[in-house]
Amino acid sequence: MVTRHRPLRRIHSYRLVTNFLKATTCKLWFTLKIDAIHVVHHFDFSQPPSWHASRSSPLRTHPRSFADTVACDLWIFAYASLIWRPEFEVKEQHLTKVQGWHRALKMWSRLNRGTPECPGLVFALLSGGSCQGMVFRTPASDVKQTIEKLWVREMPNRVYTPRWLQCPTPQGTVNALAFTLPRSSPSFTGDLSPSQYRHIFQHAKGRYGTTLDYAQETLNSLKHHGIQDKALAALLEHAKD
């Protein structure tokens, strides 16, 4: 039976994050304080969830405080900078390949790798094709801190759509958290010309550095893990023109 993975959906008010698939193990409860509002979230990481999150949900901004009990580890799918700069404890890692998604340098970055005046680019996971990357396991004791760090880093502008994707490993398939981008998003660049990439590689710089360094470091890291990305290699040739 094929499991349909649904993206996070938005509700336009502060509400409980509910309706997770009911499994018998691996449950995480924590409390988030949002100004004067306390929201209790129930996660079940053992199955891909149906996750209802508000437009201003702390899981799309910054989880400020937690009171949690963790009973399972968390798997995270890394396809770009998370491979070479995960910033969380990794207890186990495997090469993996997800189906139905591909890596693409087609997401505007006006903070991390660019500015509003000179937008840069970051990688996104777009629907279609397949994507080789790494899947990391972080221990249950660190899930709270890991989620905090991931949302500060990956979701400052609430652009990505977090999803659960199936990642094959030598021990079997695991459900891993991944950050995807719909083509309907204003942050999706569409097709860029070689001259546009060249300009961005030459000028775009944000709080974490340049778009060029980011793309080159990703390519180097992929090669280090034995992953060939010919499209990215070809794209970086524009920086040499």
Coordinates of C-alpha atoms in Angstrom, one line a residue:
M1 CA 0.0 0.0 0.0
V2 CA 1.4 3.4 -0.9
T3 CA 1.2 6.1 1.8
R4 CA 0.3 9.5 0.6
H5 CA 2.4 12.2 2.3
R6 CA 0.5 15.4 2.8
P7 CA 2.1 18.8 3.4
L8 CA 1.6 21.0 6.4
R9 CA -1.7 22.8 6.0
R10 CA -2.4 26.3 7.4
I11 CA -5.2 27.6 9.6
H12 CA -5.5 31.3 10.1
S13 CA -5.5 31.5 13.9
Y14 CA -3.6 30.1 16.9
R15 CA -4.9 26.6 17.3
L16 CA -3.7 23.2 18.5
V17 CA -1.6 21.2 16.2
T18 CA -3.6 18.0 16.0
N19 CA -4.8 15.2 13.9
F20 CA -1.6 13.2 13.8
L21 CA -1.9 9.5 12.8
K22 CA -2.4 7.5 16.0
A23 CA 0.4 5.1 16.5
T24 CA 1.2 3.3 19.7
T25 CA 4.9 4.3 20.0
C26 CA 7.3 7.2 19.6
K27 CA 5.2 10.1 20.9
L28 CA 6.5 13.6 21.7
W29 CA 4.6 16.1 23.7
F30 CA 5.8 19.7 24.2
T31 CA 4.4 23.1 25.1
L32 CA 5.2 26.2 23.1
K33 CA 4.8 29.7 24.5
I34 CA 3.7 32.2 21.9
D35 CA 3.5 35.6 23.6
A36 CA 0.8 35.0 26.2
I37 CA -0.7 32.0 24.4
H38 CA 0.4 28.5 25.2
V39 CA -0.1 25.9 22.6
V40 CA 0.3 22.2 23.3
H41 CA 1.5 20.1 20.3
H42 CA 1.4 16.4 19.9
F43 CA 3.8 14.8 17.5
D44 CA 3.9 11.2 16.5
F45 CA 7.1 10.7 14.5
S46 CA 6.5 7.0 14.0
Q47 CA 4.2 7.7 11.0
P48 CA 3.9 10.4 8.4
P49 CA 1.5 12.9 10.0
S50 CA -1.4 14.9 8.8
W51 CA -0.2 18.2 10.3
H52 CA -2.4 21.2 10.8
A53 CA -0.4 24.4 11.4
S54 CA -1.5 28.0 11.7
R55 CA 0.0 30.7 9.5
S56 CA 1.9 32.0 12.5
S57 CA 2.6 28.6 14.0
P58 CA 5.8 28.5 16.0
L59 CA 6.9 25.4 14.0
R60 CA 7.1 27.8 11.0
T61 CA 9.0 30.5 13.0
H62 CA 10.9 29.8 16.3
P63 CA 9.8 27.4 19.0
R64 CA 10.5 29.5 22.0
S65 CA 10.1 27.1 25.0
F66 CA 9.4 23.4 25.4
A67 CA 8.3 21.0 28.1
D68 CA 8.5 17.7 26.4
T69 CA 8.8 14.0 26.8
V70 CA 10.5 12.2 23.9
A71 CA 10.2 8.5 23.2
C72 CA 11.8 8.1 19.8
D73 CA 14.6 9.4 17.5
L74 CA 14.0 11.8 14.6
W75 CA 15.2 11.2 11.0
I76 CA 16.0 14.1 8.8
F77 CA 16.6 14.1 5.0
A78 CA 19.5 16.3 3.9
Y79 CA 20.0 17.3 0.3
A80 CA 22.1 20.5 0.4
S81 CA 23.7 22.4 3.2
L82 CA 22.4 20.1 5.9
I83 CA 24.8 17.5 4.5
W84 CA 27.9 19.6 5.2
R85 CA 26.6 21.7 8.1
P86 CA 23.9 19.8 10.0
E87 CA 24.3 21.7 13.3
F88 CA 22.6 18.9 15.3
E89 CA 23.9 15.7 16.8
V90 CA 23.9 12.8 14.3
K91 CA 23.9 9.3 15.7
E92 CA 23.5 7.5 12.4
Q93 CA 23.6 8.4 8.8
H94 CA 23.1 6.7 5.5
L95 CA 23.2 7.5 1.8
T96 CA 19.6 7.5 0.5
K97 CA 17.5 8.3 -2.5
V98 CA 14.0 9.7 -2.3
Q99 CA 11.5 9.3 -5.2
G100 CA 9.2 12.0 -6.5
W101 CA 11.5 14.9 -5.6
H102 CA 14.7 16.5 -6.9
R103 CA 17.3 19.0 -5.7
A104 CA 17.2 22.4 -7.5
L105 CA 18.9 25.7 -7.0
K106 CA 15.7 27.5 -7.7
M107 CA 14.6 29.2 -4.5
W108 CA 15.2 32.9 -3.8
S109 CA 17.1 33.8 -0.6
R110 CA 16.8 37.3 0.7
L111 CA 18.3 36.5 4.1
N112 CA 20.7 33.5 4.3
R113 CA 22.4 33.8 0.9
G114 CA 21.3 37.2 -0.4
T115 CA 19.4 40.4 0.5
P116 CA 16.1 42.0 -0.6
E117 CA 18.1 44.3 -2.9
C118 CA 20.2 41.5 -4.3
P119 CA 18.5 38.1 -3.8
G120 CA 20.6 35.0 -3.8
L121 CA 19.6 31.4 -4.3
V122 CA 19.4 28.3 -2.1
F123 CA 18.4 24.7 -2.9
A124 CA 14.9 23.5 -2.7
L125 CA 13.4 20.1 -3.0
L126 CA 10.9 20.3 -5.9
S127 CA 8.4 17.6 -6.9
G128 CA 9.4 15.3 -9.7
G129 CA 12.3 12.9 -10.4
S130 CA 14.5 11.7 -7.6
C131 CA 17.1 13.0 -5.2
Q132 CA 20.2 11.4 -3.7
G133 CA 21.2 12.7 -0.3
M134 CA 21.8 11.8 3.3
V135 CA 19.4 10.7 6.0
F136 CA 20.5 11.6 9.5
R137 CA 19.2 10.2 12.8
T138 CA 19.2 12.5 15.8
P139 CA 18.6 11.0 19.3
A140 CA 15.3 11.4 21.1
S141 CA 17.0 13.4 23.8
D142 CA 18.0 16.0 21.3
V143 CA 14.7 16.3 19.2
K144 CA 13.6 19.4 21.0
Q145 CA 16.9 21.3 20.4
T146 CA 17.1 19.9 16.8
I147 CA 13.6 21.2 15.9
E148 CA 14.4 24.6 17.4
K149 CA 17.6 24.9 15.4
L150 CA 16.1 23.6 12.2
W151 CA 13.2 26.1 12.3
V152 CA 15.5 29.0 13.1
R153 CA 17.8 28.1 10.2
E154 CA 15.4 26.7 7.5
M155 CA 12.1 28.5 8.3
P156 CA 13.0 32.2 9.2
N157 CA 10.5 33.3 6.5
R158 CA 8.2 30.3 6.6
V159 CA 8.9 29.5 3.0
Y160 CA 9.6 25.7 3.0
T161 CA 6.9 23.2 3.3
P162 CA 8.1 20.5 5.8
R163 CA 7.0 16.9 4.8
W164 CA 7.7 13.4 5.8
L165 CA 9.4 11.5 3.0
Q166 CA 10.3 7.8 2.8
C167 CA 14.1 7.2 2.8
P168 CA 15.5 3.8 2.1
T169 CA 18.4 2.7 4.5
P170 CA 20.2 -0.6 4.9
Q171 CA 18.0 -1.3 7.9
G172 CA 14.8 -0.5 6.0
T173 CA 12.8 2.5 5.0
V174 CA 12.4 5.4 7.5
N175 CA 10.1 8.4 7.5
A176 CA 12.3 11.5 7.5
L177 CA 11.5 15.2 7.9
A178 CA 12.4 17.1 4.7
F179 CA 12.0 20.7 3.6
T180 CA 10.3 21.0 0.2
L181 CA 9.1 23.9 -1.9
P182 CA 5.9 24.1 -4.0
R183 CA 6.2 25.7 -7.4
S184 CA 3.3 28.0 -6.5
S185 CA 5.5 29.7 -3.9
P186 CA 6.7 33.3 -4.6
S187 CA 10.1 32.0 -3.6
F188 CA 10.3 29.6 -6.5
T189 CA 12.5 31.2 -9.2
G190 CA 11.2 29.3 -12.2
D191 CA 13.8 28.9 -15.0
L192 CA 16.8 31.3 -14.8
S193 CA 19.1 32.1 -17.7
P194 CA 22.8 31.5 -17.6
S195 CA 23.4 35.3 -17.3
Q196 CA 21.0 35.5 -14.3
Y197 CA 22.9 32.7 -12.5
R198 CA 26.2 34.4 -13.4
H199 CA 25.0 37.7 -11.9
I200 CA 23.8 36.0 -8.7
F201 CA 27.0 34.0 -8.3
Q202 CA 29.0 37.2 -8.6
H203 CA 27.0 39.4 -6.3
A204 CA 24.6 37.7 -4.0
K205 CA 25.6 37.5 -0.3
G206 CA 23.6 37.0 2.9
R207 CA 24.0 36.4 6.6
Y208 CA 25.6 32.9 5.9
G209 CA 27.8 34.0 3.0
T210 CA 27.6 34.0 -0.8
T211 CA 25.3 31.9 -3.0
L212 CA 28.4 30.8 -4.9
D213 CA 30.2 29.4 -1.8
Y214 CA 27.0 27.7 -0.8
A215 CA 26.5 26.0 -4.1
Q216 CA 30.2 25.0 -4.4
E217 CA 30.3 23.6 -0.9
T218 CA 27.2 21.6 -1.6
L219 CA 28.7 20.1 -4.8
N220 CA 31.9 19.3 -2.9
S221 CA 30.0 17.6 -0.1
L222 CA 27.9 15.6 -2.5
K223 CA 31.1 14.4 -4.3
H224 CA 32.6 13.5 -0.9
H225 CA 29.7 11.2 -0.2
G226 CA 29.9 9.6 -3.7
I227 CA 26.9 11.5 -5.1
Q228 CA 27.1 12.9 -8.6
D229 CA 25.0 15.9 -9.4
K230 CA 25.8 16.8 -13.1
A231 CA 23.2 19.5 -13.2
L232 CA 24.8 21.4 -10.3
A233 CA 28.3 20.9 -11.7
A234 CA 27.1 22.4 -15.0
L235 CA 25.4 25.3 -13.3
L236 CA 28.6 26.3 -11.5
E237 CA 30.4 26.6 -14.8
H238 CA 28.5 29.8 -15.2
A239 CA 30.5 31.3 -12.3
K240 CA 33.7 30.8 -14.4
D241 CA 32.5 32.7 -17.4

